[in-house]
PDB file of C-alpha atoms in Angstrom:
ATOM      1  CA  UNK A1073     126.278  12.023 -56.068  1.00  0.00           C
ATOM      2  CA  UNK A1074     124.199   8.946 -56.630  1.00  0.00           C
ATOM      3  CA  UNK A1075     126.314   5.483 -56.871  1.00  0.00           C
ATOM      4  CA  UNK A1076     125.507   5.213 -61.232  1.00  0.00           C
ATOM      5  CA  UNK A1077     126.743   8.850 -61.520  1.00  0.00           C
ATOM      6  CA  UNK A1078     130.122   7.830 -59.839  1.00  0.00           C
ATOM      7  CA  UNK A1079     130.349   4.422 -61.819  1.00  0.00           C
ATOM      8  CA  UNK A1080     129.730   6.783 -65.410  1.00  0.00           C
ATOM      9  CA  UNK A1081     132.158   9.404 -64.146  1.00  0.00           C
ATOM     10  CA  UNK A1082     134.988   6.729 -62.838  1.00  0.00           C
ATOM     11  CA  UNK A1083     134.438   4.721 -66.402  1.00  0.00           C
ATOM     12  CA  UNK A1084     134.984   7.661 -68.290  1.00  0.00           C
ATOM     13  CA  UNK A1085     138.241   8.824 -65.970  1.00  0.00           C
ATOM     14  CA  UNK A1086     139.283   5.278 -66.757  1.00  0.00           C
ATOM     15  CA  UNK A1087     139.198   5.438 -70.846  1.00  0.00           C
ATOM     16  CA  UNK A1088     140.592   9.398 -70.544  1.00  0.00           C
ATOM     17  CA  UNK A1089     143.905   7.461 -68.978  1.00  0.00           C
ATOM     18  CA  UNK A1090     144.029   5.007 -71.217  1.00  0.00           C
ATOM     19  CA  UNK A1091     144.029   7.277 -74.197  1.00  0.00           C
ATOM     20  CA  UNK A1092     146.745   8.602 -72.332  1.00  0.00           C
ATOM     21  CA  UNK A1093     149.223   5.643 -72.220  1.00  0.00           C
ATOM     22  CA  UNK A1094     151.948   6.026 -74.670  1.00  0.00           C
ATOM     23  CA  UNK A1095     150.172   8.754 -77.159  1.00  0.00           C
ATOM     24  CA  UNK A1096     151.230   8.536 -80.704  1.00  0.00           C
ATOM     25  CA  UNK A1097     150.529  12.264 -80.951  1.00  0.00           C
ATOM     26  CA  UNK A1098     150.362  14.017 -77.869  1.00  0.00           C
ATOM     27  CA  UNK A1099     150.721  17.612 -78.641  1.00  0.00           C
ATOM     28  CA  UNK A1100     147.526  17.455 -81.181  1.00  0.00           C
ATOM     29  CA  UNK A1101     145.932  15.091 -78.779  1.00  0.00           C
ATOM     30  CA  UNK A1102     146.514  17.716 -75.766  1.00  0.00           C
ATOM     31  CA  UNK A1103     144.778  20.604 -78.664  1.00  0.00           C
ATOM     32  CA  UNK A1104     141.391  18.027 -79.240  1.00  0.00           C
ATOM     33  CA  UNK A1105     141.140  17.754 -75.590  1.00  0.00           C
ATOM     34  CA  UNK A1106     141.131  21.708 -74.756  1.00  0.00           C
ATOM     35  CA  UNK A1107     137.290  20.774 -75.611  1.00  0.00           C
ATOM     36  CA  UNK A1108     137.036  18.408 -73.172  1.00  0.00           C
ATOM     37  CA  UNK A1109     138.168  20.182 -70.395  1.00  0.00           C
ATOM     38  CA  UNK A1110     135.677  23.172 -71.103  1.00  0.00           C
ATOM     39  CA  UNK A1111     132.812  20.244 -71.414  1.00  0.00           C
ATOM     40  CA  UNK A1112     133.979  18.966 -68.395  1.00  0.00           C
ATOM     41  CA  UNK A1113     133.425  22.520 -66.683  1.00  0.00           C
ATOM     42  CA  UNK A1114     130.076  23.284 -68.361  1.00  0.00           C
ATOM     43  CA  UNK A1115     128.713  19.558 -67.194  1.00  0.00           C
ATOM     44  CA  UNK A1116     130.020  20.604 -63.863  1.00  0.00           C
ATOM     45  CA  UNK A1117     127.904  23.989 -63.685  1.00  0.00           C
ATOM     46  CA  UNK A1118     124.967  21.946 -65.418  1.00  0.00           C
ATOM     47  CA  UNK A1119     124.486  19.482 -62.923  1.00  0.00           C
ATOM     48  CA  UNK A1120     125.232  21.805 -59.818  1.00  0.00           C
ATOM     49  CA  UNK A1121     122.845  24.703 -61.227  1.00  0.00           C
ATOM     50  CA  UNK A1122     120.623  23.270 -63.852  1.00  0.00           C
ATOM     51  CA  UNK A1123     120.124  19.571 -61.643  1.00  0.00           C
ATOM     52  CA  UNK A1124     120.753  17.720 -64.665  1.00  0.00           C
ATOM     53  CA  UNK A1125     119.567  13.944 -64.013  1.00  0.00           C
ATOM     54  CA  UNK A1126     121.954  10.930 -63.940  1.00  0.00           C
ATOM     55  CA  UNK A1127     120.597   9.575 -67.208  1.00  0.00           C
ATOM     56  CA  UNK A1128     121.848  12.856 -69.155  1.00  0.00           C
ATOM     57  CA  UNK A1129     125.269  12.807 -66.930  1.00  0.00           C
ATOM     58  CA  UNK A1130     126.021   9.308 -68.559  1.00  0.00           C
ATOM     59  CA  UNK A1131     124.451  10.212 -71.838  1.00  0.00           C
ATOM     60  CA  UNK A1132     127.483  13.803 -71.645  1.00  0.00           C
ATOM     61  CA  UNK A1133     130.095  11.323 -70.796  1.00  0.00           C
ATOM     62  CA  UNK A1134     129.471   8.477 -73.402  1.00  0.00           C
ATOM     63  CA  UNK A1135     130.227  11.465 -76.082  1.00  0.00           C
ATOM     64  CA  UNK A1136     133.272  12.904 -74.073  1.00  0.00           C
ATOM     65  CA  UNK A1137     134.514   8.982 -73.821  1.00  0.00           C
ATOM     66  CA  UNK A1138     134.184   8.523 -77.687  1.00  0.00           C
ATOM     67  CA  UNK A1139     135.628  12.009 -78.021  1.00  0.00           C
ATOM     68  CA  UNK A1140     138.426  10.877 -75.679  1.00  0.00           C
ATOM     69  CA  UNK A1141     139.132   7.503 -77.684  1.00  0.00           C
ATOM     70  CA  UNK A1142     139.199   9.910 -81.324  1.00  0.00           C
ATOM     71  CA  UNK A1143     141.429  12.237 -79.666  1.00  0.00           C
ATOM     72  CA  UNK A1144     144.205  10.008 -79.007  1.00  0.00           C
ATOM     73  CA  UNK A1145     144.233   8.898 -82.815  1.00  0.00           C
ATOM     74  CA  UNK A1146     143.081  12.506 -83.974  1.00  0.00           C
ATOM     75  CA  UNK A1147     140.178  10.707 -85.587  1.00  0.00           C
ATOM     76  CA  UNK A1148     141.664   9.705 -88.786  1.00  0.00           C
ATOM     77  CA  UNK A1149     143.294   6.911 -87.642  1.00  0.00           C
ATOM     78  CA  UNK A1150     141.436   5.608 -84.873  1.00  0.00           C
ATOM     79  CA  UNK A1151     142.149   1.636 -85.980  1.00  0.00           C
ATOM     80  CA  UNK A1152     138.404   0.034 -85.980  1.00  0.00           C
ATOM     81  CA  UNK A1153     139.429  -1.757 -88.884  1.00  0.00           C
ATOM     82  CA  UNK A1154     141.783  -3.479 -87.320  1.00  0.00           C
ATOM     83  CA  UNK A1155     140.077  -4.164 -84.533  1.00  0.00           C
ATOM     84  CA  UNK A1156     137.114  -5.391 -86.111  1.00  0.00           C
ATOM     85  CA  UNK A1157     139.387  -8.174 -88.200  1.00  0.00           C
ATOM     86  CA  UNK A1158     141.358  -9.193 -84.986  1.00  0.00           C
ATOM     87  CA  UNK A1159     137.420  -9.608 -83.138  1.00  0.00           C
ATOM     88  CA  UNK A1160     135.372 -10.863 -85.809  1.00  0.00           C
ATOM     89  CA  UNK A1161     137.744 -11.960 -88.572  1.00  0.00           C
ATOM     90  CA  UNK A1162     136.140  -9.623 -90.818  1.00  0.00           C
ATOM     91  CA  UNK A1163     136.762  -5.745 -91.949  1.00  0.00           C
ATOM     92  CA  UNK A1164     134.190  -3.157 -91.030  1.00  0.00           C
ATOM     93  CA  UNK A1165     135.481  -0.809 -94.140  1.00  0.00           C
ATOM     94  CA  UNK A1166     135.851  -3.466 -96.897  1.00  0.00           C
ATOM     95  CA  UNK A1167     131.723  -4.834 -95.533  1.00  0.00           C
ATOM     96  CA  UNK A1168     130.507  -1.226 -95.593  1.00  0.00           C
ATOM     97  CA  UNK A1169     132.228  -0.140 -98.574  1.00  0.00           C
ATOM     98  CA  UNK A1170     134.085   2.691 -97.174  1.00  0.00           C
ATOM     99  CA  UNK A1171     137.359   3.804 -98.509  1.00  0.00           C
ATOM    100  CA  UNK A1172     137.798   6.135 -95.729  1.00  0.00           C
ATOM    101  CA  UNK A1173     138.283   6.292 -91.824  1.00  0.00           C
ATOM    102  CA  UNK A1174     135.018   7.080 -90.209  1.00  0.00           C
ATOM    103  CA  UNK A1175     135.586   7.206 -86.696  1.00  0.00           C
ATOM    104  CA  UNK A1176     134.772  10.692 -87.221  1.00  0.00           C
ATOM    105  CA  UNK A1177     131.297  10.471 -88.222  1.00  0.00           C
ATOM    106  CA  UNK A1178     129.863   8.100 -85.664  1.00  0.00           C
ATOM    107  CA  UNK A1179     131.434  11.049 -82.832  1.00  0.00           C
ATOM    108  CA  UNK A1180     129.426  13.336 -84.490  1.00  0.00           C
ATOM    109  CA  UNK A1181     126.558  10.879 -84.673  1.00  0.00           C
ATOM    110  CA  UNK A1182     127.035  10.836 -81.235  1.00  0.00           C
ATOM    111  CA  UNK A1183     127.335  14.152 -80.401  1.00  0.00           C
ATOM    112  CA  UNK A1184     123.570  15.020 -81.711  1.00  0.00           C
ATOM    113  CA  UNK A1185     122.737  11.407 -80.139  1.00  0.00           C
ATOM    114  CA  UNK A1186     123.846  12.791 -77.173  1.00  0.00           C
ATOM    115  CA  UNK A1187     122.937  16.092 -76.306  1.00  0.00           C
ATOM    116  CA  UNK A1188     119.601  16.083 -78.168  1.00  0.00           C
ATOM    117  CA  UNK A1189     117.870  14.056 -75.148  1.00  0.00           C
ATOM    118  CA  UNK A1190     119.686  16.193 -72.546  1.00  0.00           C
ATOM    119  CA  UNK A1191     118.404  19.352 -73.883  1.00  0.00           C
ATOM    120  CA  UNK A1192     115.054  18.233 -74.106  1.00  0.00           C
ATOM    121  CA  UNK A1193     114.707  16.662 -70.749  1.00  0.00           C
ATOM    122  CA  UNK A1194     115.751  19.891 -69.695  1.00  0.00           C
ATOM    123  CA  UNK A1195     113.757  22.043 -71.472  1.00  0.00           C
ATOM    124  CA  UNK A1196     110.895  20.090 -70.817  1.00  0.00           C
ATOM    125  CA  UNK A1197     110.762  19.518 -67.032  1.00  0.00           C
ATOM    126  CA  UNK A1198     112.645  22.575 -65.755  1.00  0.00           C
ATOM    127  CA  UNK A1199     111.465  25.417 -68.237  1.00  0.00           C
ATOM    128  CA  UNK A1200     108.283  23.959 -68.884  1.00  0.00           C
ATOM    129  CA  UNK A1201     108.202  23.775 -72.304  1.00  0.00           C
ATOM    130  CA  UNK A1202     105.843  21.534 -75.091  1.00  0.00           C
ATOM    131  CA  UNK A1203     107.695  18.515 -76.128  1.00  0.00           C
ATOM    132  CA  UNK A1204     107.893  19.004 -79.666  1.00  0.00           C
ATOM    133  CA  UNK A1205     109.335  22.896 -79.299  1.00  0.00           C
ATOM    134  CA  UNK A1206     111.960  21.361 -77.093  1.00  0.00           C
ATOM    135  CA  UNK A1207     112.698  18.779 -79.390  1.00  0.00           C
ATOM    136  CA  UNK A1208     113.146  21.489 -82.148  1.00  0.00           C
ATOM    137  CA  UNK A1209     114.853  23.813 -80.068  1.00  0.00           C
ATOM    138  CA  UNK A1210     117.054  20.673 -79.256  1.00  0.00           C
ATOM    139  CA  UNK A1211     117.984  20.152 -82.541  1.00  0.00           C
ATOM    140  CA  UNK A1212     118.449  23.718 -83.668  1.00  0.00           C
ATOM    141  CA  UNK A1213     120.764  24.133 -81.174  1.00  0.00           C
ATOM    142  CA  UNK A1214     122.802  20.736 -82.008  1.00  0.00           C
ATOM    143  CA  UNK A1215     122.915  22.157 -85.702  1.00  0.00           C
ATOM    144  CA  UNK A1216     124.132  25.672 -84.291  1.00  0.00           C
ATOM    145  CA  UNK A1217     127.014  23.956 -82.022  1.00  0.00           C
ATOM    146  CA  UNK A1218     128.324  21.914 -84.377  1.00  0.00           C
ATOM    147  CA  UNK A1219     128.360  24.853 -87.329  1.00  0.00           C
ATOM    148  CA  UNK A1220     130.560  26.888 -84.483  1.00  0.00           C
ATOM    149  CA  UNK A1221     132.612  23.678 -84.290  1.00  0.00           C
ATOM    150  CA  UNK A1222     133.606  23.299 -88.446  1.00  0.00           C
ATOM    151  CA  UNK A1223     133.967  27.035 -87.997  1.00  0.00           C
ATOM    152  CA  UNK A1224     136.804  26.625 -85.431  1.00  0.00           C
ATOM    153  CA  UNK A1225     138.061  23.756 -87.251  1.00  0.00           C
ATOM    154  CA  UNK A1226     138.294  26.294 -90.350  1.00  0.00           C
ATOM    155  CA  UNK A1227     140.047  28.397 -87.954  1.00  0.00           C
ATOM    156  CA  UNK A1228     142.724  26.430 -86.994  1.00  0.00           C
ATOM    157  CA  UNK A1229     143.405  25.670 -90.224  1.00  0.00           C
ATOM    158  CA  UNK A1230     144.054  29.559 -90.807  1.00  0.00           C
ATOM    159  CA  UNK A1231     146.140  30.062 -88.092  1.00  0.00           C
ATOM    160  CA  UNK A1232     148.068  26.919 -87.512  1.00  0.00           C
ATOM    161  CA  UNK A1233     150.796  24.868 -89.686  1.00  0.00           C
ATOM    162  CA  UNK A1234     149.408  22.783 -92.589  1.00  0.00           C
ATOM    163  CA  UNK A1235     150.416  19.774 -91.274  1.00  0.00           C
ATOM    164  CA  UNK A1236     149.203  20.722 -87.881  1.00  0.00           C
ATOM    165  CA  UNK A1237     145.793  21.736 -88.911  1.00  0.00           C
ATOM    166  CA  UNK A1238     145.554  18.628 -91.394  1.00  0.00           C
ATOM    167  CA  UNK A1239     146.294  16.129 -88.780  1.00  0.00           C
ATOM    168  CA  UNK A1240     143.471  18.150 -85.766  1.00  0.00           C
ATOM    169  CA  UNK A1241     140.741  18.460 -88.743  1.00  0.00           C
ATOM    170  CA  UNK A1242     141.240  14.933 -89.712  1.00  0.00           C
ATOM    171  CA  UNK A1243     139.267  16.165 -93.341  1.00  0.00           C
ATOM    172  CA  UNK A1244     141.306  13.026 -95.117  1.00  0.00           C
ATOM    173  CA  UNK A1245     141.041  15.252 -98.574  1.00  0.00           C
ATOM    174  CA  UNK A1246     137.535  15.286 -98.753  1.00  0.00           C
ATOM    175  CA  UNK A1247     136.611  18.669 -99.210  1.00  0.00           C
ATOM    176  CA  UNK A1248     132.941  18.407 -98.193  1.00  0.00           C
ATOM    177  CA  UNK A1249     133.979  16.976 -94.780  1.00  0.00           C
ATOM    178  CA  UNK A1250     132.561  19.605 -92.870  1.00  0.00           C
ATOM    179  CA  UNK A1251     129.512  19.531 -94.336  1.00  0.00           C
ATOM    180  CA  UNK A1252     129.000  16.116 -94.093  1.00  0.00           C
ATOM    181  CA  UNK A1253     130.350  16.230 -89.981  1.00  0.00           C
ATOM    182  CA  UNK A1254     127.401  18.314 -89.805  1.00  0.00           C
ATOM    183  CA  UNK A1255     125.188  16.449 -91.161  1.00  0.00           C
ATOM    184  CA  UNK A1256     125.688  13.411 -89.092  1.00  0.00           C
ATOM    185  CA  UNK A1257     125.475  15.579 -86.054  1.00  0.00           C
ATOM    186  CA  UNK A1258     121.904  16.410 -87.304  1.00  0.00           C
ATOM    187  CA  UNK A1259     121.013  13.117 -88.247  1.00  0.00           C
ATOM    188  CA  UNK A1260     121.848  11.974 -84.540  1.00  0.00           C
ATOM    189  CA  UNK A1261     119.784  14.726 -83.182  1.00  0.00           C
ATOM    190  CA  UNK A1262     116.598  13.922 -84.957  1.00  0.00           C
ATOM    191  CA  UNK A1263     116.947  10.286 -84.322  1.00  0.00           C
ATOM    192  CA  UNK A1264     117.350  10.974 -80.464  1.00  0.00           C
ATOM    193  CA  UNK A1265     114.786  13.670 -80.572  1.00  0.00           C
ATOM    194  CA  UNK A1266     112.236  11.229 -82.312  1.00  0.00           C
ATOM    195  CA  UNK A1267     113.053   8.392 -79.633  1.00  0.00           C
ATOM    196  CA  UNK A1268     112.714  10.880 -76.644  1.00  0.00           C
ATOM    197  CA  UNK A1269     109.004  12.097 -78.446  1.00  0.00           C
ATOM    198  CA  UNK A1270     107.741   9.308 -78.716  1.00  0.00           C
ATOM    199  CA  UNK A1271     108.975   7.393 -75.480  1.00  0.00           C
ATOM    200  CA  UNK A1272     107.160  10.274 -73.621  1.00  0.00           C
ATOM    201  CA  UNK A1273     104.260   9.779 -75.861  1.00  0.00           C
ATOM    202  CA  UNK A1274     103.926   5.867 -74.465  1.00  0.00           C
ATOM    203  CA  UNK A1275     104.284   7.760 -70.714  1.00  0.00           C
ATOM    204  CA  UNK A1276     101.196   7.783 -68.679  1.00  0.00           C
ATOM    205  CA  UNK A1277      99.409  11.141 -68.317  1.00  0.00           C
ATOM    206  CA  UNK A1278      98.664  12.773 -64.825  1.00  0.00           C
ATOM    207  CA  UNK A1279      96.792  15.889 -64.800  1.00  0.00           C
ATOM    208  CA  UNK A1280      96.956  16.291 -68.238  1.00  0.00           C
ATOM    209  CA  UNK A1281     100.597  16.666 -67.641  1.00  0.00           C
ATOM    210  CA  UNK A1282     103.481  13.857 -68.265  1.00  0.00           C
ATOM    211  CA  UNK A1283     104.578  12.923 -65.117  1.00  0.00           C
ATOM    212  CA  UNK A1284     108.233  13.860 -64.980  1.00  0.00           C
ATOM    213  CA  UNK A1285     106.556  17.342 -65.946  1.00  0.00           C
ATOM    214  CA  UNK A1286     104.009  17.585 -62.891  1.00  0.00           C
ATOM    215  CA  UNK A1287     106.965  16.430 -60.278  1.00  0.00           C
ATOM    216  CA  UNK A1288     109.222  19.262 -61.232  1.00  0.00           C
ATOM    217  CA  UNK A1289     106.696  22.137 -61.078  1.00  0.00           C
ATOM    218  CA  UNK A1290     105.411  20.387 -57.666  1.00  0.00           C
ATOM    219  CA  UNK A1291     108.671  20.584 -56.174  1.00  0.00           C
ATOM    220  CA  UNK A1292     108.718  23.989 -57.135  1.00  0.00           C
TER     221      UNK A1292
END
């Protein structure tokens, strides 16, 4: 393991503990973070199987992290606002108009953010495929995941307490919070996809091939 993949993976160990310390909510914290344990395992396989570079490693545990830090305050009440007034002097919510908590929409921001790049890295130099289909496929697939993710949400709500399922959905009464969730996810995932199109656009060409591309079928 290269010296930047240990430095991502102990920063991220360190901000899992620190969620950790003193949980307000620990038994709903422990239920968000039955997610992060199976991305933990799937990352594992990924990198051992798939090869997955160190710039997608860091880019997987920058999400987990900001998962991590929503988790502790099951997303509703993750205190930016405060944090931002005790920084800056000034409130994010009252600037940006918001009436609502939105921790929860930049993690899903970030989860299409995210993953978008690593998926298309990977399609691109392992399986070979065109940029732009991998980009698609990228974002497909981000759309997909995080539909199975408001349907799981919908789920718990079915099968757990009210007040259980209220505080792990985080919805704060706003029944189009799913959709919206979704959304953002999307919007992340075309933003990253864009960025990752056109930075290997401005890549020099070998072979008529982008060079990341011609290394990995080489090495094959």
């Amino acid at each position: 393991m290269a010296s930047g993949e240990r430095a991502a993976l102990g920063a991220f160990a360190a901000v899992l503990a620190a969620t950790w310390w003193r949980p307000p909510h620990p038994a709903e914290q422990a239920l968000h973070h039955s997610l992060t344990v199976l991305a933990l395992v799937a990352l594992w396989w990924a990198r051992r199987r798939l090869r997955l570079p160190p710039g997608s490693l860091v880019l997987a545990l920058v999400f987990l992290a900001l998962h991590s830090v929503a988790a502790r305050w099951l997303y509703s009440e993750v205190p930016y606002d405060e944090w931002t007034r005790t920084l800056f002097g000034w409130s994010l919510n009252e600037s940006l108009g918001w009436r609502r908590n939105n921790f929860d929409r930049l993690v899903h921001v970030a989860y299409g953010a995210c993953l978008a790049p690593v998926l298309i890295r990977w399609l691109v130099d392992a399986r070979g495929w065109p940029p732009v289909r991998a980009a698609v496929a990228a974002v497909e697939l981000v759309l997909s995941t995080s539909a199975l993710y408001e349907l799981l949400e919908w789920g718990v709500a079915m099968t757990l307490s009210p007040a259980t399922a209220e505080a792990y959905n985080g919805q704060q009464g706003d029944a189009w919070d799913p959709h919206k969730d979704m959304l953002c996810a999307l919007a992340g995932a075309i933003l990253a996809a864009c960025a990752v199109l056109a930075g290997r656009a401005a890549r020099p060409v070998h072979d008529g091939q982008p060079a990341g591309l011609r290394q990995t079928r080489i090495h094959r």
